[in-house]
Short mmCIF file of C-alpha atoms in Angstrom, two decimals:
data_model
loop_
_atom_site.label_atom_id
_atom_site.label_comp_id
_atom_site.label_asym_id
_atom_site.label_seq_id
_atom_site.Cartn_x
_atom_site.Cartn_y
_atom_site.Cartn_z
CA MET A 8 132.46 114.35 92.84
CA ILE A 9 135.49 112.65 89.87
CA GLU A 10 138.47 111.02 92.13
CA LEU A 11 141.15 109.63 90.25
CA ARG A 12 144.09 108.11 91.93
CA HIS A 13 147.59 106.67 90.31
CA VAL A 14 145.66 105.26 87.21
CA ASN A 15 147.63 103.76 84.82
CA LYS A 16 146.81 102.33 81.56
CA TRP A 17 148.69 100.27 78.71
CA TYR A 18 147.82 99.72 75.21
CA GLY A 19 149.10 96.34 74.46
CA PRO A 20 152.33 94.55 76.60
CA THR A 21 154.49 97.63 76.15
CA PHE A 22 152.41 101.36 75.36
CA GLN A 23 151.71 102.83 78.59
CA VAL A 24 149.26 105.83 77.33
CA LEU A 25 148.29 107.03 81.43
CA LYS A 26 151.19 107.16 83.52
CA ASP A 27 150.40 107.29 87.82
CA CYS A 28 147.63 110.06 86.69
CA THR A 29 146.11 111.77 90.01
CA THR A 30 143.85 114.48 90.51
CA SER A 31 140.07 115.20 91.55
CA VAL A 32 136.75 117.09 89.99
CA ALA A 33 134.57 118.49 93.43
CA LYS A 34 131.31 119.01 92.75
CA GLY A 35 130.45 122.42 91.17
CA GLU A 36 133.98 122.26 89.70
CA VAL A 37 134.56 122.77 86.18
CA VAL A 38 138.36 121.20 85.07
CA VAL A 39 139.65 122.06 81.74
CA VAL A 40 142.43 119.12 80.12
CA CYS A 41 144.42 120.32 77.60
CA GLY A 42 147.61 119.24 76.07
CA PRO A 43 149.34 118.35 72.97
CA SER A 44 147.78 115.29 70.74
CA GLY A 45 148.36 111.52 71.79
CA SER A 46 149.13 112.86 75.48
CA GLY A 47 146.25 110.82 76.62
CA LYS A 48 143.92 113.05 77.60
CA SER A 49 141.13 111.65 75.73
CA THR A 50 142.06 108.31 76.51
CA LEU A 51 141.76 109.57 80.41
CA ILE A 52 138.37 110.97 80.33
CA LYS A 53 137.12 107.90 78.95
CA CYS A 54 138.61 105.94 81.72
CA VAL A 55 136.03 107.96 83.62
CA ASN A 56 133.19 106.60 82.81
CA ALA A 57 135.05 102.72 81.77
CA LEU A 58 134.53 103.40 78.20
CA GLU A 59 138.31 102.11 78.21
CA PRO A 60 139.06 99.77 81.21
CA ILE A 61 142.27 100.60 83.34
CA GLN A 62 145.14 98.39 84.32
CA GLY A 63 145.99 100.50 87.75
CA GLY A 64 145.18 102.65 90.27
CA GLU A 65 141.90 103.29 91.03
CA ILE A 66 138.49 105.84 90.12
CA ILE A 67 135.44 106.77 91.53
CA LEU A 68 132.99 108.70 90.51
CA ASP A 69 130.02 110.07 92.91
CA GLY A 70 131.15 107.66 96.09
CA ILE A 71 131.07 104.49 93.34
CA LYS A 72 134.47 102.86 92.29
CA VAL A 73 134.64 102.62 88.59
CA ASN A 74 136.82 99.72 88.41
CA ASP A 75 135.48 97.25 90.54
CA PRO A 76 133.98 94.19 88.89
CA LYS A 77 131.33 94.44 90.96
CA THR A 78 129.96 97.99 89.93
CA ASP A 79 127.10 98.07 88.08
CA LEU A 80 128.64 100.03 84.82
CA PRO A 81 125.43 100.39 82.67
CA LYS A 82 123.62 102.38 85.99
CA LEU A 83 126.84 104.59 86.28
CA ARG A 84 127.67 105.53 82.91
CA ALA A 85 123.71 106.89 82.88
CA ARG A 86 124.62 109.27 85.43
CA VAL A 87 127.76 110.83 83.28
CA GLY A 88 126.64 112.81 80.34
CA MET A 89 129.33 112.59 78.25
CA VAL A 90 129.41 114.37 75.20
CA PHE A 91 131.62 113.38 71.90
CA GLN A 92 134.08 115.09 69.75
CA HIS A 93 132.24 113.64 66.65
CA PHE A 94 128.95 113.99 67.96
CA GLU A 95 127.56 110.02 67.74
CA LEU A 96 123.85 110.75 67.41
CA PHE A 97 121.97 107.97 66.53
CA PRO A 98 121.41 108.65 62.86
CA HIS A 99 118.42 106.40 62.10
CA LEU A 100 116.69 108.19 64.76
CA ARG A 101 115.05 111.43 64.72
CA ILE A 102 116.24 114.51 67.24
CA VAL A 103 113.54 113.93 69.35
CA ASP A 104 113.57 109.90 69.69
CA ASN A 105 117.96 110.53 70.04
CA LEU A 106 117.28 112.05 73.39
CA CYS A 107 114.44 109.92 74.03
CA LEU A 108 115.79 106.21 73.62
CA ALA A 109 118.00 106.04 76.82
CA GLN A 110 115.53 107.86 79.23
CA GLU A 111 113.20 105.14 78.42
CA LYS A 112 115.26 101.98 77.67
CA VAL A 113 117.67 103.42 80.87
CA LEU A 114 116.23 104.47 83.07
CA GLY A 115 112.56 103.47 82.41
CA ARG A 116 110.96 106.66 81.87
CA LYS A 117 107.50 107.10 79.88
CA HIS A 118 107.43 107.50 76.68
CA ASP A 119 105.53 110.96 77.01
CA GLU A 120 108.04 111.79 79.66
CA ALA A 121 110.75 111.37 77.80
CA VAL A 122 109.25 113.79 75.32
CA ALA A 123 108.52 116.21 77.06
CA LYS A 124 111.98 116.15 78.94
CA GLY A 125 113.28 115.73 75.71
CA MET A 126 111.89 119.02 74.11
CA LYS A 127 112.68 121.02 76.80
CA LEU A 128 116.11 120.32 76.52
CA LEU A 129 116.27 120.99 73.27
CA ASP A 130 114.28 124.13 73.26
CA ARG A 131 117.32 125.01 76.32
CA VAL A 132 119.82 124.04 73.41
CA GLY A 133 117.80 126.33 70.58
CA LEU A 134 116.57 123.75 68.79
CA LYS A 135 113.15 122.72 69.31
CA GLU A 136 112.10 123.07 65.95
CA HIS A 137 113.99 120.41 64.65
CA ALA A 138 112.89 117.59 66.96
CA LYS A 139 111.17 115.82 63.85
CA LYS A 140 114.10 115.87 61.96
CA TYR A 141 117.20 113.31 61.28
CA PRO A 142 120.83 113.93 62.62
CA ALA A 143 121.94 113.98 59.10
CA GLU A 144 119.76 116.31 57.83
CA LEU A 145 121.37 119.32 60.70
CA SER A 146 124.66 121.10 60.68
CA GLY A 147 127.31 120.18 62.91
CA GLY A 148 127.34 122.86 65.48
CA GLN A 149 123.39 121.85 66.08
CA GLN A 150 124.17 118.33 65.93
CA GLN A 151 126.71 118.85 69.26
CA ARG A 152 124.02 120.85 70.74
CA VAL A 153 121.86 117.73 70.29
CA ALA A 154 124.07 115.65 71.48
CA ILE A 155 124.33 118.00 75.09
CA ALA A 156 120.89 118.16 75.00
CA ARG A 157 120.94 114.21 75.10
CA ALA A 158 123.23 113.78 77.47
CA LEU A 159 121.26 116.29 79.81
CA ALA A 160 118.24 115.04 79.17
CA MET A 161 119.57 112.08 82.09
CA ASP A 162 120.01 114.12 84.50
CA PRO A 163 123.51 113.62 85.12
CA VAL A 164 125.60 114.29 88.37
CA ALA A 165 128.64 115.52 85.57
CA MET A 166 129.29 116.49 82.41
CA LEU A 167 132.58 114.76 80.28
CA PHE A 168 133.43 116.50 77.01
CA ASP A 169 136.18 114.60 74.71
CA GLU A 170 136.80 117.46 72.02
CA PRO A 171 133.97 118.99 71.99
CA THR A 172 134.52 121.44 68.71
CA SER A 173 137.76 120.01 67.39
CA ALA A 174 135.08 118.27 64.26
CA LEU A 175 133.62 121.86 64.28
CA ASP A 176 134.00 124.71 61.87
CA PRO A 177 135.05 127.76 63.43
CA GLU A 178 131.84 129.58 63.20
CA MET A 179 129.85 126.96 64.41
CA ILE A 180 132.46 126.58 67.65
CA SER A 181 131.10 129.24 69.65
CA GLU A 182 127.10 127.59 69.71
CA VAL A 183 128.46 124.59 71.34
CA LEU A 184 130.48 127.15 73.86
CA ASP A 185 127.50 129.20 74.47
CA VAL A 186 125.72 126.38 75.60
CA MET A 187 128.76 125.09 77.47
CA VAL A 188 129.42 128.01 79.36
CA ASP A 189 125.82 128.36 80.50
CA LEU A 190 126.59 124.85 81.52
CA ALA A 191 129.32 126.07 83.81
CA ARG A 192 128.10 128.93 85.23
CA GLU A 193 124.94 126.63 86.60
CA GLY A 194 127.47 124.92 88.63
CA MET A 195 127.46 121.80 86.78
CA THR A 196 130.38 119.37 87.62
CA MET A 197 132.30 119.87 84.12
CA MET A 198 135.25 117.88 82.98
CA VAL A 199 136.47 119.57 79.15
CA VAL A 200 139.28 118.10 77.26
CA THR A 201 139.42 120.59 74.85
CA HIS A 202 141.95 123.09 73.06
CA GLU A 203 139.36 125.69 73.29
CA MET A 204 141.89 128.33 75.50
CA GLY A 205 139.34 131.17 75.42
CA PHE A 206 136.43 128.77 77.33
CA ALA A 207 138.76 127.66 79.67
CA SER A 208 139.66 131.30 80.78
CA LYS A 209 135.95 132.17 80.26
CA VAL A 210 134.74 129.34 82.95
CA ALA A 211 137.08 126.54 83.78
CA HIS A 212 138.03 126.51 87.64
CA ARG A 213 141.48 124.30 87.32
CA VAL A 214 143.55 123.29 84.51
CA ILE A 215 145.71 119.87 84.45
CA PHE A 216 147.88 119.82 81.58
CA MET A 217 149.01 116.46 79.73
CA ASP A 218 151.79 115.74 78.12
CA GLN A 219 152.43 111.80 77.38
CA GLY A 220 150.33 109.75 79.60
CA GLU A 221 151.35 112.43 82.27
CA ILE A 222 149.45 115.28 84.33
CA VAL A 223 152.37 117.77 83.82
CA GLU A 224 150.50 120.26 86.11
CA ASP A 225 147.07 120.24 87.81
CA ALA A 226 146.40 124.04 88.75
CA LEU A 227 143.98 126.79 89.56
CA LYS A 228 142.85 128.55 86.31
CA ALA A 229 145.22 132.24 87.39
CA ASP A 230 147.89 130.16 87.92
CA PHE A 231 148.32 128.13 85.20
CA PHE A 232 147.92 130.90 82.66
CA GLY A 233 149.35 133.43 84.67
CA LYS A 234 153.11 131.44 85.25
CA PRO A 235 152.80 127.68 84.36
CA ARG A 236 155.33 125.63 85.77
CA SER A 237 156.94 123.09 84.19
CA ASP A 238 158.83 124.00 80.41
CA ARG A 239 156.15 121.68 79.11
CA ALA A 240 153.28 123.59 79.25
CA GLN A 241 154.85 127.11 78.68
CA LYS A 242 155.92 125.61 75.51
CA PHE A 243 152.23 124.10 74.66
CA LEU A 244 150.83 127.49 75.84
CA SER A 245 153.38 129.64 73.53
CA LYS A 246 152.12 127.67 70.61
CA ILE A 247 148.28 127.83 71.09
CA LEU A 248 148.82 131.21 72.16
CA GLN A 249 150.41 132.65 69.29
CA HIS A 250 147.09 133.45 67.19
CA MET B 146 118.55 68.35 15.77
CA ASN B 147 115.40 66.65 14.82
CA TYR B 148 113.79 68.09 18.08
CA HIS B 149 109.80 69.16 17.83
CA TRP B 150 108.95 71.99 19.37
CA ASN B 151 105.52 71.99 21.47
CA TRP B 152 104.95 74.70 23.58
CA GLN B 153 101.55 73.40 23.65
CA ILE B 154 102.84 70.78 26.18
CA PHE B 155 102.58 73.00 29.49
CA PHE B 156 98.15 72.51 28.87
CA GLU B 157 98.73 68.81 27.97
CA PRO B 158 97.31 66.74 30.82
CA ASN B 159 100.63 64.94 33.14
CA PRO B 160 100.80 61.59 33.92
CA THR B 161 100.59 62.21 37.49
CA GLY B 162 96.99 62.56 37.18
CA SER B 163 97.11 65.97 38.44
CA GLY B 164 96.08 68.59 35.95
CA THR B 165 98.43 69.84 33.38
CA TYR B 166 101.99 69.78 32.54
CA LEU B 167 102.12 73.35 34.17
CA ASP B 168 100.48 72.63 36.96
CA MET B 169 103.20 70.32 37.90
CA LEU B 170 106.21 73.13 36.92
CA LEU B 171 103.53 75.33 39.38
CA SER B 172 103.56 73.35 42.24
CA GLY B 173 107.27 72.65 42.36
CA LEU B 174 107.65 76.84 42.21
CA ALA B 175 105.38 76.73 45.19
CA LEU B 176 107.66 74.12 46.78
CA THR B 177 110.70 76.14 45.91
CA ILE B 178 109.89 79.54 47.47
CA LYS B 179 108.40 77.96 50.37
CA THR B 180 111.75 76.56 51.07
CA ALA B 181 113.86 79.65 50.03
CA LEU B 182 111.91 81.67 52.52
CA THR B 183 111.68 78.93 55.16
CA ALA B 184 115.49 78.75 54.14
CA TRP B 185 116.21 82.50 54.52
CA ILE B 186 114.30 83.19 57.90
CA ILE B 187 117.17 80.12 59.01
CA ALA B 188 120.00 82.45 57.41
CA LEU B 189 118.91 85.47 59.12
CA VAL B 190 118.20 84.69 62.33
CA PHE B 191 121.33 82.65 63.15
CA GLY B 192 123.47 84.53 60.23
CA SER B 193 122.48 87.71 62.35
CA VAL B 194 123.40 85.56 66.01
CA VAL B 195 126.53 84.68 64.49
CA GLY B 196 127.67 88.07 62.85
CA VAL B 197 126.81 89.76 66.03
CA LEU B 198 129.01 87.05 68.09
CA ARG B 199 131.57 87.77 65.98
CA THR B 200 131.64 91.50 66.44
CA LEU B 201 131.74 91.12 70.57
CA PRO B 202 134.93 92.05 72.48
CA SER B 203 134.61 88.52 74.06
CA LYS B 204 137.31 86.00 72.93
CA VAL B 205 135.07 83.15 73.30
CA ALA B 206 132.10 84.69 71.56
CA GLY B 207 134.67 85.41 68.42
CA TRP B 208 136.07 81.74 67.87
CA ILE B 209 132.69 80.34 68.12
CA GLY B 210 131.43 82.81 65.44
CA PHE B 211 134.75 81.98 62.93
CA CYS B 212 134.12 78.81 63.70
CA TYR B 213 130.97 78.42 62.57
CA VAL B 214 131.19 80.42 59.58
CA GLU B 215 134.23 78.68 58.68
CA PHE B 216 132.20 75.11 58.65
CA PHE B 217 129.24 76.52 57.12
CA ARG B 218 131.23 78.40 53.97
CA ASN B 219 133.70 76.08 53.61
CA MET B 220 131.83 72.99 52.36
CA PRO B 221 129.98 72.72 48.97
CA LEU B 222 126.31 72.88 49.35
CA LEU B 223 125.72 69.18 48.07
CA VAL B 224 127.97 67.30 49.98
CA GLN B 225 125.69 69.71 53.50
CA LEU B 226 122.73 68.27 52.04
CA PHE B 227 123.79 64.98 51.58
CA LEU B 228 125.49 64.88 55.47
CA TRP B 229 122.44 66.10 56.86
CA PHE B 230 120.78 63.72 54.56
CA PHE B 231 122.07 60.54 54.31
CA VAL B 232 125.56 60.48 57.38
CA LEU B 233 123.24 62.47 60.25
CA PRO B 234 120.24 59.56 60.84
CA GLU B 235 123.52 57.50 60.97
CA LEU B 236 125.33 59.06 63.45
CA LEU B 237 122.58 59.49 65.89
CA PRO B 238 121.23 57.09 68.32
CA ARG B 239 119.34 54.28 66.48
CA ALA B 240 115.57 55.35 67.86
CA ALA B 241 116.41 59.03 67.01
CA GLY B 242 117.76 58.18 63.44
CA LEU B 243 115.04 55.82 62.23
CA TRP B 244 112.63 59.23 63.83
CA LEU B 245 114.56 61.44 61.31
CA LYS B 246 114.73 59.50 58.45
CA GLN B 247 110.40 58.31 58.40
CA MET B 248 109.59 62.46 59.15
CA PRO B 249 107.09 63.41 56.52
CA ASN B 250 108.78 66.08 54.43
CA ALA B 251 111.91 64.94 55.02
CA PRO B 252 113.82 66.26 51.86
CA PHE B 253 112.09 69.80 52.31
CA TRP B 254 113.25 70.10 55.50
CA THR B 255 117.05 68.90 55.08
CA ALA B 256 116.89 71.26 52.77
CA SER B 257 115.39 73.88 54.04
CA ILE B 258 117.96 73.68 57.29
CA GLY B 259 120.47 72.78 54.78
CA VAL B 260 120.97 75.74 52.80
CA GLY B 261 119.44 77.88 55.66
CA LEU B 262 122.82 77.02 57.69
CA PHE B 263 125.08 77.55 54.50
CA MET B 264 123.73 80.74 54.11
CA SER B 265 123.86 81.91 57.52
CA ALA B 266 127.50 81.93 57.30
CA ARG B 267 127.54 84.34 54.81
CA VAL B 268 124.40 86.19 56.64
CA ALA B 269 127.18 86.45 59.73
CA VAL B 270 130.32 87.48 57.70
CA GLN B 271 127.81 90.79 56.11
CA LEU B 272 126.19 91.47 59.18
CA ALA B 273 129.32 91.18 60.90
CA ALA B 274 131.15 93.97 57.93
CA GLY B 275 128.00 96.27 58.67
CA ILE B 276 128.56 96.24 62.48
CA ALA B 277 132.40 97.46 61.28
CA SER B 278 131.81 99.88 59.61
CA LEU B 279 129.77 101.64 62.14
CA PRO B 280 132.05 104.50 63.33
CA ARG B 281 133.81 103.23 66.89
CA GLY B 282 131.85 106.31 68.58
CA GLN B 283 128.43 104.72 68.09
CA LYS B 284 129.12 102.00 70.36
CA GLN B 285 130.53 104.46 72.93
CA ALA B 286 127.84 107.03 73.02
CA ALA B 287 125.65 104.28 73.72
CA THR B 288 127.59 102.32 76.50
CA ALA B 289 127.85 106.32 77.78
CA LEU B 290 124.15 107.13 78.03
CA GLY B 291 124.08 103.69 80.19
CA LEU B 292 122.34 101.26 77.46
CA THR B 293 123.75 97.62 77.92
CA THR B 294 125.45 95.85 75.66
CA ALA B 295 122.34 93.74 74.70
CA GLN B 296 120.89 97.45 74.08
CA THR B 297 123.14 98.92 72.15
CA TYR B 298 122.94 96.30 69.66
CA ARG B 299 119.52 96.33 69.78
CA TYR B 300 118.68 100.44 69.43
CA VAL B 301 122.12 101.74 67.95
CA LEU B 302 124.15 99.15 65.96
CA LEU B 303 121.92 96.68 64.22
CA PRO B 304 119.59 98.66 62.86
CA MET B 305 122.42 100.74 60.88
CA ALA B 306 124.36 97.93 59.74
CA TYR B 307 121.18 96.38 58.55
CA ARG B 308 120.39 99.31 56.43
CA ILE B 309 123.97 99.49 55.28
CA ILE B 310 123.80 95.86 54.18
CA LEU B 311 120.63 95.81 52.38
CA PRO B 312 121.86 95.54 48.96
CA PRO B 313 124.74 92.63 49.31
CA LEU B 314 121.60 90.89 51.75
CA THR B 315 119.97 90.91 48.22
CA SER B 316 121.92 89.20 46.25
CA GLU B 317 122.28 86.47 49.24
CA PHE B 318 118.32 86.32 49.58
CA LEU B 319 119.10 85.13 45.39
CA ASN B 320 121.70 83.45 45.92
CA THR B 321 119.30 81.01 48.46
CA VAL B 322 116.39 80.83 45.76
CA LYS B 323 118.66 79.37 43.49
CA ASN B 324 120.39 76.99 46.27
CA THR B 325 117.56 75.37 46.61
CA ALA B 326 117.84 73.80 43.17
CA VAL B 327 120.16 71.41 44.78
CA ALA B 328 117.69 69.75 47.13
CA ILE B 329 117.10 67.57 43.74
CA THR B 330 119.06 65.78 44.86
CA ILE B 331 118.33 64.40 47.84
CA GLY B 332 114.78 63.95 46.37
CA LEU B 333 112.91 67.55 47.04
CA ILE B 334 110.79 68.12 44.32
CA GLU B 335 110.69 71.50 43.66
CA LEU B 336 110.95 73.47 40.17
CA THR B 337 114.45 72.27 38.88
CA GLY B 338 112.59 68.73 39.90
CA GLN B 339 109.47 69.31 37.90
CA ALA B 340 110.90 70.35 35.01
CA ARG B 341 113.14 67.29 34.69
CA ALA B 342 110.46 65.10 35.70
CA MET B 343 108.38 66.65 32.72
CA GLN B 344 111.19 65.90 30.72
CA GLU B 345 111.26 63.06 31.62
CA PHE B 346 107.58 62.29 30.66
CA SER B 347 107.15 64.05 27.28
CA PHE B 348 110.99 64.18 26.70
CA GLN B 349 109.98 67.52 25.76
CA VAL B 350 113.22 69.61 27.81
CA PHE B 351 114.09 72.91 26.18
CA GLU B 352 110.12 73.83 27.12
CA ALA B 353 110.55 72.28 30.17
CA PHE B 354 113.39 74.10 31.32
CA THR B 355 112.95 77.46 29.33
CA ALA B 356 109.75 77.59 31.76
CA ALA B 357 111.94 76.98 34.73
CA THR B 358 114.49 79.60 33.97
CA ILE B 359 111.80 82.23 33.80
CA MET B 360 109.91 80.94 36.48
CA TYR B 361 113.16 81.49 38.58
CA LEU B 362 113.42 84.87 36.65
CA LEU B 363 110.50 85.99 37.97
CA VAL B 364 110.49 85.02 41.28
CA ASN B 365 113.94 86.79 41.64
CA ILE B 366 112.79 90.04 39.76
CA VAL B 367 110.11 89.89 42.62
CA VAL B 368 112.97 89.69 45.20
CA VAL B 369 114.82 91.78 44.06
CA THR B 370 111.75 94.36 43.58
CA GLY B 371 110.73 93.61 46.71
CA MET B 372 114.37 94.36 48.36
CA ARG B 373 114.51 97.93 46.65
CA PHE B 374 111.37 99.09 48.02
CA LEU B 375 112.10 97.97 51.65
CA GLU B 376 116.11 100.07 50.86
CA ARG B 377 113.70 103.00 49.97
CA LYS B 378 111.49 102.45 53.10
CA VAL B 379 114.31 102.03 55.81
CA ALA B 380 116.16 104.80 53.95
CA ILE B 381 117.24 107.80 56.32
CA PRO B 382 116.31 111.33 55.57
CA GLY B 383 120.04 113.30 54.41
CA TYR B 384 121.86 109.56 55.37
CA ILE B 385 124.38 108.57 52.77
CA ALA B 386 125.17 105.28 53.75
CA GLY B 387 128.52 103.99 54.00
CA LYS B 388 129.36 107.70 54.84
#
């Protein structure tokens, strides 16, 4: 579903953020990407739907080469859902209109159809009664659930999550993770940048560990948590699992 | 000082034979309003286009926006009006120059366009600042949903940017009204022009300019009130501007 081959990316002429990253996510697979801050994990996931350009290698998404100038990027992006750290709901639109905008403008769905779909997804994330509210009237956890619903409204073939719970208060993290766990169990293809190792151990198939722009470890979940091969991954794990 | 105050002067017939002195001032006021509104529409349209250009990733677009803004804001308004009114017709091919000079209402159109373009540079800078003040993630979220750049601006960035810059835009609208007074120098007999004419005919300089002052004030109170109303009408529940 998602393939990265020898991806290289620089910021400016000298700073290399991604160094020869190669990995893949199969259909129905849940892959967690973790690593210390500044390791390039958010950048990596943003390259998958070309929010960030790459300077070397190639990325193939559902059979289509992302970094090909001939690729119709808006069309391709519409088929992958993305959830951001800071939710990024559109503040001037009611919740239901946040879910309808891209359905109507990108997929060309009729308004009634888009609303019906949106309401169904809001119901699924438990926020149906908030449909007429504005984003600023919801809590962070609720906003993030709306953001997931907004991405799902496009009927994506895969979902990308960029630290979806890092900006949330602790008591709101689980309501978002619950939605993600359900999604994973339904067989959604997911690439998740997160520090939530509980989530990783519950639903991930594989774990990718990044450090300084490199994929240091790319292992099955059991192997990663059991006995990470690299020193760096071991140190990272011991630090974040300490508490 | 031997000045004969005469507040009755407004109700005395003016020497042009078209009603009283008050009528004279009111016709000037009407022309001021007409010029200001035309100029403001031009400022908003051109300012919006150039403001957007300045925020696009394209270097060429940014450069065009930069040149436009610096050209129009770095020259005194008076000089710009002289350029459009006296110099431009001489630079054009003979026929075009002649047509321009003989155009009916030439002072009105020159003033509207001249003030409009001058103000558009300021609108552009503010709109660009408004767009830049939005979280980077807003554009990424819209892009990730498959919206094109044009759609992202139309449905996501501009609705918020305009809301954010409404207070400074109010000031620019007021400046537009006041700047139309410069048009007296190219023969537009707007409110300031009529006040001066009244002074020349009647020698009641203080009455004439007191009335003009009050009329400018009233127009701008209407503008301020209208813009306040607009601000309240488009306010987003729960959202604190600039956050």
